[in-house]
CSV table of C-alpha atoms and ligand atoms in Angstrom, one decimal:
chain,number,residue,atom,x,y,z
A,1,MET,CA,-86.7,-123.4,-13.2
A,2,VAL,CA,-84.6,-123.9,-10.0
A,3,LEU,CA,-81.1,-122.6,-9.8
A,4,ALA,CA,-78.9,-124.5,-7.3
A,5,THR,CA,-75.5,-123.9,-8.9
A,6,GLY,CA,-73.8,-123.3,-5.6
A,7,CYS,CA,-70.5,-121.3,-5.2
A,8,VAL,CA,-67.0,-121.2,-6.6
A,9,THR,CA,-63.8,-120.0,-4.9
A,10,ASN,CA,-63.6,-116.2,-4.4
A,11,TYR,CA,-60.1,-114.8,-4.9
A,12,PHE,CA,-61.4,-111.2,-4.3
A,13,GLY,CA,-59.9,-110.0,-7.5
A,14,LEU,CA,-56.4,-111.3,-6.8
A,15,LYS,CA,-54.7,-113.0,-9.8
A,16,LEU,CA,-53.9,-116.1,-7.7
A,17,PRO,CA,-55.2,-119.0,-9.8
A,18,GLU,CA,-52.7,-118.1,-12.6
A,19,SER,CA,-49.9,-118.3,-10.1
A,20,GLY,CA,-50.6,-121.9,-9.0
A,21,VAL,CA,-52.7,-121.5,-5.8
A,22,TYR,CA,-54.7,-124.5,-4.7
A,23,SER,CA,-58.4,-124.1,-3.6
A,24,LEU,CA,-60.7,-126.6,-1.9
A,25,LYS,CA,-64.1,-126.6,-3.3
A,26,THR,CA,-64.4,-129.9,-5.1
A,27,THR,CA,-63.3,-133.5,-4.4
A,28,TYR,CA,-60.8,-133.3,-7.2
A,29,GLU,CA,-59.3,-130.2,-5.6
A,30,ALA,CA,-58.9,-132.0,-2.3
A,31,ILE,CA,-57.1,-134.9,-4.1
A,32,GLN,CA,-55.0,-132.3,-5.9
A,33,ILE,CA,-53.9,-130.8,-2.5
A,34,ARG,CA,-53.0,-134.3,-1.3
A,35,ASN,CA,-51.0,-134.9,-4.5
A,36,ILE,CA,-49.1,-131.6,-4.2
A,37,ILE,CA,-48.1,-132.1,-0.6
A,38,ILE,CA,-46.9,-135.7,-1.1
A,39,ARG,CA,-45.1,-134.6,-4.3
A,40,ASN,CA,-43.3,-131.7,-2.5
A,41,PHE,CA,-42.2,-134.0,0.3
A,42,GLU,CA,-40.9,-136.5,-2.3
A,43,ASN,CA,-38.9,-133.5,-3.7
A,44,ILE,CA,-37.5,-132.5,-0.3
A,45,VAL,CA,-36.2,-136.1,0.1
A,46,ALA,CA,-34.8,-136.1,-3.4
A,47,LYS,CA,-33.1,-132.8,-3.1
A,48,GLY,CA,-31.8,-133.5,0.4
A,49,ALA,CA,-30.0,-130.6,2.1
A,50,ASP,CA,-30.5,-128.5,-1.1
A,51,ALA,CA,-34.3,-128.6,-0.8
A,52,PRO,CA,-35.6,-125.0,-1.1
A,53,GLU,CA,-37.6,-123.4,1.7
A,54,GLU,CA,-40.7,-123.1,-0.6
A,55,LEU,CA,-41.2,-126.9,-0.5
A,56,TYR,CA,-41.3,-126.9,3.3
A,57,ASN,CA,-43.8,-124.1,3.9
A,58,ILE,CA,-47.5,-124.8,3.8
A,59,VAL,CA,-49.5,-121.5,3.7
A,60,ILE,CA,-53.3,-121.6,4.1
A,61,VAL,CA,-55.3,-118.5,3.5
A,62,GLY,CA,-58.6,-118.0,5.4
A,63,ALA,CA,-59.3,-119.1,8.9
A,64,GLY,CA,-62.9,-120.2,8.5
A,65,PRO,CA,-63.9,-123.7,9.3
A,66,THR,CA,-62.1,-125.1,6.2
A,67,GLY,CA,-58.8,-123.3,6.8
A,68,VAL,CA,-58.8,-124.0,10.5
A,69,GLU,CA,-59.6,-127.7,10.1
A,70,MET,CA,-57.0,-128.0,7.3
A,71,ALA,CA,-54.2,-126.3,9.3
A,72,GLY,CA,-55.0,-128.5,12.3
A,73,ALA,CA,-54.9,-131.6,10.1
A,74,PHE,CA,-51.5,-130.6,8.5
A,75,ALA,CA,-50.1,-130.0,12.0
A,76,GLU,CA,-51.2,-133.5,13.1
A,77,MET,CA,-49.7,-135.0,9.8
A,78,LYS,CA,-46.4,-133.2,10.5
A,79,LYS,CA,-46.2,-134.6,14.0
A,80,ASN,CA,-47.6,-138.1,13.5
A,81,ILE,CA,-47.8,-139.2,9.9
A,82,LEU,CA,-45.2,-137.7,7.6
A,83,PRO,CA,-42.2,-138.6,9.9
A,84,LYS,CA,-43.0,-142.3,9.3
A,85,ASP,CA,-43.0,-141.8,5.5
A,86,TYR,CA,-40.1,-139.3,5.3
A,87,PRO,CA,-37.9,-139.9,8.3
A,88,ARG,CA,-34.9,-138.1,6.9
A,89,ILE,CA,-36.7,-134.7,6.7
A,90,ASN,CA,-35.8,-132.0,9.2
A,91,TYR,CA,-39.3,-131.3,10.6
A,92,SER,CA,-38.3,-128.1,12.4
A,93,LYS,CA,-38.1,-126.6,8.8
A,94,VAL,CA,-41.7,-127.6,8.0
A,95,ARG,CA,-43.9,-124.6,8.8
A,96,ILE,CA,-47.7,-124.4,8.7
A,97,ILE,CA,-48.9,-120.8,8.4
A,98,LEU,CA,-52.5,-119.7,8.6
A,99,VAL,CA,-53.2,-116.2,7.3
A,100,GLU,CA,-56.5,-114.5,8.2
A,101,GLY,CA,-57.7,-111.1,7.2
A,102,SER,CA,-60.0,-110.5,10.2
A,103,LYS,CA,-58.9,-110.3,13.8
A,104,THR,CA,-60.1,-113.8,14.8
A,105,THR,CA,-60.3,-117.4,13.5
A,106,LEU,CA,-63.8,-118.8,12.9
A,107,THR,CA,-65.4,-115.4,12.6
A,108,ALA,CA,-68.9,-116.9,12.2
A,109,MET,CA,-68.7,-118.8,15.5
A,110,SER,CA,-68.8,-117.7,19.2
A,111,THR,CA,-65.9,-115.9,21.0
A,112,THR,CA,-65.3,-119.1,23.0
A,113,ALA,CA,-64.9,-121.1,19.8
A,114,GLN,CA,-62.7,-118.4,18.3
A,115,GLU,CA,-60.4,-118.3,21.4
A,116,ALA,CA,-60.3,-122.1,21.8
A,117,SER,CA,-59.5,-122.7,18.1
A,118,LEU,CA,-56.7,-120.2,18.2
A,119,LYS,CA,-55.2,-121.8,21.3
A,120,PHE,CA,-55.5,-125.3,19.8
A,121,LEU,CA,-53.8,-124.2,16.6
A,122,ARG,CA,-50.9,-122.6,18.4
A,123,GLN,CA,-50.6,-125.6,20.6
A,124,LEU,CA,-50.2,-127.7,17.5
A,125,GLY,CA,-47.5,-125.4,16.2
A,126,VAL,CA,-49.5,-123.6,13.5
A,127,GLU,CA,-48.3,-120.0,13.0
A,128,VAL,CA,-51.5,-117.9,12.9
A,129,ARG,CA,-51.3,-114.5,11.3
A,130,LEU,CA,-54.5,-112.5,12.2
A,131,GLY,CA,-55.6,-109.2,10.6
A,132,ILE,CA,-53.3,-109.9,7.6
A,133,PHE,CA,-54.3,-110.1,4.0
A,134,VAL,CA,-52.5,-111.8,1.1
A,135,LYS,CA,-51.6,-109.1,-1.4
A,136,GLU,CA,-49.7,-111.0,-4.1
A,137,PHE,CA,-48.4,-114.5,-5.1
A,138,GLU,CA,-45.7,-114.6,-7.6
A,139,ASN,CA,-42.7,-116.9,-8.3
A,140,HIS,CA,-43.7,-119.0,-5.3
A,141,ILE,CA,-43.5,-116.0,-2.9
A,142,VAL,CA,-46.6,-114.8,-1.0
A,143,THR,CA,-46.6,-111.2,-0.1
A,144,LEU,CA,-48.7,-110.2,3.0
A,145,SER,CA,-50.3,-106.9,3.8
A,146,ASP,CA,-47.7,-106.2,6.5
A,147,GLY,CA,-44.9,-106.7,4.0
A,148,GLU,CA,-43.8,-110.2,5.1
A,149,GLN,CA,-42.9,-112.6,2.3
A,150,LEU,CA,-43.3,-116.3,2.6
A,151,LYS,CA,-41.8,-118.7,0.1
A,152,THR,CA,-44.1,-121.6,-0.7
A,153,LYS,CA,-45.1,-124.1,-3.3
A,154,ASN,CA,-48.0,-125.1,-1.1
A,155,LEU,CA,-50.4,-122.1,-1.1
A,156,ILE,CA,-53.9,-123.2,-0.3
A,157,TRP,CA,-56.8,-120.7,-0.6
A,158,THR,CA,-59.8,-121.2,1.7
A,159,GLY,CA,-60.4,-117.4,1.8
A,160,GLY,CA,-64.0,-117.3,0.6
A,161,ILE,CA,-66.7,-118.2,-1.9
A,162,LYS,CA,-68.9,-116.4,-4.4
A,163,GLY,CA,-72.1,-117.5,-6.2
A,164,ASN,CA,-71.6,-119.6,-9.4
A,165,LEU,CA,-73.9,-117.4,-11.5
A,166,ILE,CA,-75.4,-118.3,-14.9
A,167,GLY,CA,-75.9,-115.6,-17.5
A,168,GLY,CA,-79.2,-113.8,-18.3
A,169,LEU,CA,-80.4,-112.7,-14.9
A,170,GLU,CA,-81.2,-109.1,-14.2
A,171,LYS,CA,-78.2,-107.5,-12.5
A,172,SER,CA,-80.4,-105.9,-9.9
A,173,MET,CA,-81.2,-109.3,-8.6
A,174,ILE,CA,-77.6,-110.0,-7.7
A,175,GLU,CA,-76.0,-108.9,-4.5
A,176,ARG,CA,-72.6,-109.1,-2.7
A,177,ASN,CA,-70.6,-112.1,-3.6
A,178,ASN,CA,-72.9,-113.0,-6.5
A,179,ARG,CA,-75.8,-114.2,-4.4
A,180,ILE,CA,-79.3,-114.0,-6.0
A,181,ILE,CA,-82.0,-112.2,-4.1
A,182,VAL,CA,-85.0,-114.5,-3.4
A,183,ASP,CA,-88.1,-114.0,-1.4
A,184,ARG,CA,-89.2,-116.2,1.6
A,185,PHE,CA,-90.4,-118.9,-0.9
A,186,ASN,CA,-87.1,-119.0,-2.8
A,187,LYS,CA,-88.6,-117.2,-5.8
A,188,ILE,CA,-86.1,-114.8,-7.5
A,189,LYS,CA,-87.4,-111.3,-7.1
A,190,GLY,CA,-88.9,-109.9,-10.3
A,191,TYR,CA,-89.5,-113.4,-11.9
A,192,ASN,CA,-92.6,-115.5,-11.7
A,193,ASP,CA,-91.2,-119.0,-12.3
A,194,ILE,CA,-87.5,-118.9,-11.5
A,195,TYR,CA,-86.2,-120.0,-8.1
A,196,ALA,CA,-82.9,-120.2,-6.4
A,197,ILE,CA,-81.9,-122.4,-3.4
A,198,GLY,CA,-78.8,-123.1,-1.4
A,199,ASP,CA,-75.5,-121.2,-1.5
A,200,ILE,CA,-76.4,-119.1,-4.5
A,201,ALA,CA,-79.6,-117.8,-2.9
A,202,LEU,CA,-79.8,-114.7,-0.7
A,203,MET,CA,-82.9,-114.8,1.4
A,204,LYS,CA,-83.0,-111.9,3.9
A,205,THR,CA,-85.1,-112.5,7.0
A,206,GLN,CA,-85.6,-110.6,10.3
A,207,LYS,CA,-83.3,-113.2,12.0
A,208,TYR,CA,-80.8,-113.2,9.1
A,209,PRO,CA,-80.8,-109.7,7.6
A,210,ASN,CA,-77.6,-110.5,5.6
A,211,GLY,CA,-78.9,-113.9,4.3
A,212,HIS,CA,-78.6,-117.4,5.7
A,213,PRO,CA,-75.2,-119.0,6.3
A,214,GLN,CA,-73.9,-120.9,3.2
A,215,VAL,CA,-74.1,-124.4,4.7
A,216,ALA,CA,-75.5,-127.7,3.7
A,217,ASN,CA,-78.5,-127.6,6.1
A,218,VAL,CA,-79.8,-124.4,4.5
A,219,ALA,CA,-79.4,-125.9,1.0
A,220,ILE,CA,-81.1,-129.2,1.8
A,221,ASN,CA,-84.0,-127.6,3.7
A,222,GLN,CA,-84.6,-124.8,1.1
A,223,GLY,CA,-84.8,-127.6,-1.5
A,224,LYS,CA,-87.4,-129.4,0.6
A,225,SER,CA,-89.3,-126.2,1.4
A,226,LEU,CA,-89.5,-125.2,-2.3
A,227,ALA,CA,-90.7,-128.7,-3.3
A,228,GLN,CA,-93.5,-128.5,-0.7
A,229,ASN,CA,-94.4,-125.0,-1.8
A,230,LEU,CA,-94.6,-126.0,-5.5
A,231,LYS,CA,-97.0,-128.8,-4.5
A,232,ARG,CA,-99.0,-126.4,-2.4
A,233,VAL,CA,-99.3,-124.0,-5.4
A,234,GLN,CA,-100.6,-126.9,-7.5
A,235,THR,CA,-103.2,-127.8,-4.9
A,236,GLY,CA,-104.2,-124.2,-4.2
A,237,LYS,CA,-102.9,-124.1,-0.7
A,238,ALA,CA,-101.0,-121.2,0.9
A,239,GLN,CA,-97.2,-121.4,0.7
A,240,GLU,CA,-95.0,-121.5,3.8
A,241,GLU,CA,-92.0,-119.2,4.4
A,242,TYR,CA,-88.6,-120.8,4.9
A,243,GLU,CA,-86.5,-120.0,8.0
A,244,TYR,CA,-83.2,-121.6,9.0
A,245,LYS,CA,-83.2,-123.4,12.4
A,246,ASP,CA,-79.6,-123.2,13.5
A,247,ARG,CA,-78.9,-126.4,15.5
A,248,GLY,CA,-75.3,-125.3,16.0
A,249,SER,CA,-71.9,-125.4,14.3
A,250,MET,CA,-68.6,-127.2,15.0
A,251,ALA,CA,-65.1,-127.4,13.7
A,252,THR,CA,-62.3,-129.8,14.5
A,253,VAL,CA,-58.7,-128.6,15.1
A,254,GLY,CA,-56.7,-131.8,15.1
A,255,LYS,CA,-56.9,-135.0,17.2
A,256,PHE,CA,-58.9,-134.5,20.5
A,257,LYS,CA,-59.5,-130.9,19.7
A,258,ALA,CA,-62.7,-129.3,18.4
A,259,VAL,CA,-65.1,-126.5,19.1
A,260,VAL,CA,-68.9,-126.7,19.2
A,261,ASP,CA,-71.4,-123.9,19.4
A,262,LEU,CA,-75.0,-125.0,20.3
A,263,PRO,CA,-77.9,-122.6,20.4
A,264,TYR,CA,-77.7,-122.2,24.2
A,265,PHE,CA,-74.2,-123.2,25.1
A,266,ASN,CA,-70.8,-124.0,23.6
A,267,PHE,CA,-67.9,-126.2,24.6
A,268,ASN,CA,-64.6,-127.3,23.3
A,269,GLY,CA,-61.8,-129.8,23.7
A,270,LEU,CA,-62.1,-133.6,23.9
A,271,ILE,CA,-65.9,-133.9,24.3
A,272,ALA,CA,-66.4,-131.5,21.4
A,273,TRP,CA,-64.1,-133.7,19.3
A,274,PHE,CA,-66.1,-136.8,20.1
A,275,ALA,CA,-69.3,-134.9,19.4
A,276,TRP,CA,-67.9,-133.9,16.0
A,277,MET,CA,-66.9,-137.4,15.1
A,278,PHE,CA,-70.2,-138.9,16.2
A,279,LEU,CA,-72.3,-136.3,14.3
A,280,HIS,CA,-70.2,-136.6,11.1
A,281,LEU,CA,-70.4,-140.4,11.2
A,282,MET,CA,-74.2,-140.2,11.6
A,283,LEU,CA,-74.5,-137.8,8.6
A,284,ILE,CA,-72.9,-140.4,6.3
A,285,LEU,CA,-75.4,-142.2,4.2
A,286,SER,CA,-76.1,-145.9,4.6
A,287,VAL,CA,-75.1,-148.1,7.5
A,288,ARG,CA,-72.5,-150.0,5.4
A,289,ASN,CA,-70.6,-146.7,4.5
A,290,ARG,CA,-70.9,-145.6,8.2
A,291,LEU,CA,-69.5,-148.9,9.4
A,292,ILE,CA,-66.6,-148.9,6.9
A,293,ILE,CA,-65.7,-145.3,7.8
A,294,PHE,CA,-66.0,-146.0,11.5
A,295,ILE,CA,-63.5,-148.9,11.1
A,296,ASN,CA,-61.1,-146.7,9.1
A,297,TRP,CA,-61.3,-144.0,11.7
A,298,VAL,CA,-60.6,-146.4,14.6
A,299,TRP,CA,-57.7,-147.8,12.6
A,300,SER,CA,-56.3,-144.3,11.9
A,301,PHE,CA,-56.9,-143.3,15.5
A,302,PHE,CA,-54.8,-146.1,17.0
A,303,THR,CA,-52.1,-146.3,14.3
A,304,ASN,CA,-51.8,-142.6,13.4
A,305,ASP,CA,-51.5,-143.8,9.9
A,306,THR,CA,-53.3,-143.6,6.6
A,307,SER,CA,-53.2,-145.8,3.6
A,308,LEU,CA,-54.0,-143.0,1.1
A,309,ARG,CA,-50.6,-142.3,-0.4
A,310,LEU,CA,-51.3,-142.5,-4.1
A,311,ILE,CA,-50.4,-139.5,-6.2
A,312,LEU,CA,-53.2,-139.3,-8.8
A,313,SER,CA,-52.5,-137.3,-11.9
A,314,GLU,CA,-55.4,-135.3,-13.4
A,315,GLU,CA,-54.2,-135.9,-17.0
A,316,MET,CA,-54.0,-139.7,-16.4
A,317,SER,CA,-57.4,-139.9,-14.9
A,318,LYS,CA,-59.0,-137.8,-17.7
A,319,ASP,CA,-57.3,-139.3,-20.7
A,320,PRO,CA,-56.7,-143.1,-20.8
A,321,SER,CA,-54.3,-142.7,-23.7
A,322,ILE,CA,-52.0,-140.7,-21.5
A,323,SER,CA,-52.0,-143.4,-18.8
A,324,ARG,CA,-51.3,-146.0,-21.6
A,325,LYS,CA,-48.3,-143.8,-22.7
A,326,ALA,CA,-47.1,-143.4,-19.2
A,327,GLU,CA,-47.3,-147.2,-18.7
A,328,GLN,CA,-45.4,-147.7,-21.9
A,329,LYS,CA,-42.7,-145.3,-20.7
A,330,LEU,CA,-42.4,-147.2,-17.4
A,331,LYS,CA,-42.2,-150.5,-19.2
A,332,ASN,CA,-39.4,-149.2,-21.3
A,333,LYS,CA,-37.6,-148.4,-18.1
A,334,ASN,CA,-38.5,-151.9,-16.8
A,335,LEU,CA,-40.8,-150.3,-14.2
A,336,HIS,CA,-44.5,-151.2,-13.7
A,337,LEU,CA,-47.6,-149.4,-12.6
A,338,GLY,CA,-49.4,-151.1,-9.8
A,339,GLY,CA,-53.2,-151.2,-9.9
A,340,SER,CA,-55.2,-149.2,-12.4
B,401,FAD,C1,-64.4,-127.6,1.9
B,401,FAD,C2,-65.8,-127.3,2.3
B,401,FAD,C3,-66.3,-127.8,3.5
B,401,FAD,C4,-67.6,-127.6,3.9
B,401,FAD,N1,-68.0,-128.1,5.1
B,401,FAD,C5,-69.3,-127.9,5.5
B,401,FAD,C6,-69.8,-128.5,6.7
B,401,FAD,O1,-69.0,-129.1,7.4
B,401,FAD,N2,-71.1,-128.3,7.0
B,401,FAD,C7,-71.9,-127.7,6.2
B,401,FAD,O2,-73.1,-127.6,6.5
B,401,FAD,N3,-71.5,-127.1,5.0
B,401,FAD,C8,-70.2,-127.2,4.6
B,401,FAD,N4,-69.8,-126.7,3.5
B,401,FAD,C9,-70.7,-125.9,2.7
B,401,FAD,C10,-71.6,-126.8,1.9
B,401,FAD,O3,-70.8,-127.7,1.1
B,401,FAD,C11,-72.5,-126.0,0.9
B,401,FAD,O4,-73.2,-125.0,1.7
B,401,FAD,C12,-73.5,-126.8,0.2
B,401,FAD,O5,-72.8,-127.8,-0.6
B,401,FAD,C13,-74.4,-125.9,-0.8
B,401,FAD,O6,-75.2,-126.7,-1.5
B,401,FAD,P1,-75.7,-126.2,-2.9
B,401,FAD,O7,-76.6,-127.3,-3.4
B,401,FAD,O8,-76.2,-124.8,-2.8
B,401,FAD,O9,-74.4,-126.1,-3.9
B,401,FAD,P2,-73.3,-127.2,-4.2
B,401,FAD,O10,-73.3,-128.3,-3.3
B,401,FAD,O11,-72.1,-126.4,-4.5
B,401,FAD,O12,-73.8,-127.8,-5.6
B,401,FAD,C14,-73.9,-127.0,-6.8
B,401,FAD,C15,-73.8,-128.0,-8.0
B,401,FAD,O13,-74.1,-127.4,-9.2
B,401,FAD,C16,-73.2,-127.7,-10.2
B,401,FAD,N5,-73.3,-126.6,-11.2
B,401,FAD,C17,-72.8,-125.4,-11.1
B,401,FAD,N6,-73.0,-124.6,-12.2
B,401,FAD,C18,-73.7,-125.4,-13.0
B,401,FAD,C19,-74.3,-125.2,-14.3
B,401,FAD,N7,-74.2,-124.1,-15.0
B,401,FAD,N8,-74.9,-126.3,-14.9
B,401,FAD,C20,-75.0,-127.5,-14.2
B,401,FAD,N9,-74.5,-127.7,-13.0
B,401,FAD,C21,-73.9,-126.7,-12.4
B,401,FAD,C22,-71.9,-127.8,-9.5
B,401,FAD,O14,-71.0,-128.6,-10.2
B,401,FAD,C23,-72.3,-128.5,-8.2
B,401,FAD,O15,-72.3,-129.8,-8.2
B,401,FAD,C24,-68.5,-126.9,3.1
B,401,FAD,C25,-68.0,-126.4,1.8
B,401,FAD,C26,-66.7,-126.6,1.5
B,401,FAD,C27,-66.2,-126.1,0.1
């Protein structure tokens, strides 16, 4: 049996999900964040001068790659995209605030990347709060560890992950953040035929005494390594230990701005941004998809525009009877739903 159940969002014991915080772990959650931002901007327009502050503030918690990239993207949207759709909004009121518990952004990257990402974010107008924790979120008010209170209906949590455990495993096999201890062949310690790979697995090596980083490369290559080792066992050959070959890491912080750490050197800015685009394009499966995405990117680059403005409702996509009811309601009002 191979466990590859990945991770879920870690709220570190805070009761945030019940208060309406948004996390970014699945595609649906990404769509939900887009929905909520568009919906809140629609509300600002509808309410006009009476629109409350909580609709304007976008608060992102956690300045790892996801939080930094998202804050940068929102800052670009505020500057280039949203004013086209909502020209009557006063954009000086729209604040993007990034809250991070440690003293730097991108803690897992080099000092150069940390300093550059902070500079880029500030250039884009993102308010970065370092060394500050979220303590509470209630009635659309985030309370920070320094006592500051931010009103927001857009609280996005990218503060961490924890293993998505299944029941039945010995507790002694589970370490910090719900990761399962495995040996160098991905076998769970204490079991003969249960393995764990990817984000859920904690393999301690001399190079990585706290376990490997929870990234796609590790997950994919542990999968390959385990498959090869299972074949080796069948044919009576010796198994090979897994080790992560870190080819580098990168993060983009808005248009023309990115940071890249390679094993022997690091760079940032425009060239890093092109490197990010090129690598991510190459990682996309199939030439057809790559070409379509490339064309989309070129279009967005020159127009600073996106065609993705649909608000997709979870209820409607899950239950066709709800979408039929919604359609009927609109028909009664002489309105029509476009598309499906
Ligand atoms: C927003 C975001 C951005 C990221 N960006 C990068 C990046 O740029 N580069 C990078 O290398 N990594 C990135 N990562 C990390 C990367 O996605 C993970 O390291 C990788 O997906 C881990 O693979 P995995 O197979 O271990 O787990 P996952 O990809 O999480 O897959 C686990 C699967 O198991 C399913 N599952 C869970 N429990 C059960 C169950 N009980 N029964 C059946 N199925 C179950 C889940 O639904 C899920 O589909 C990012 C992650 C996030 C959230």
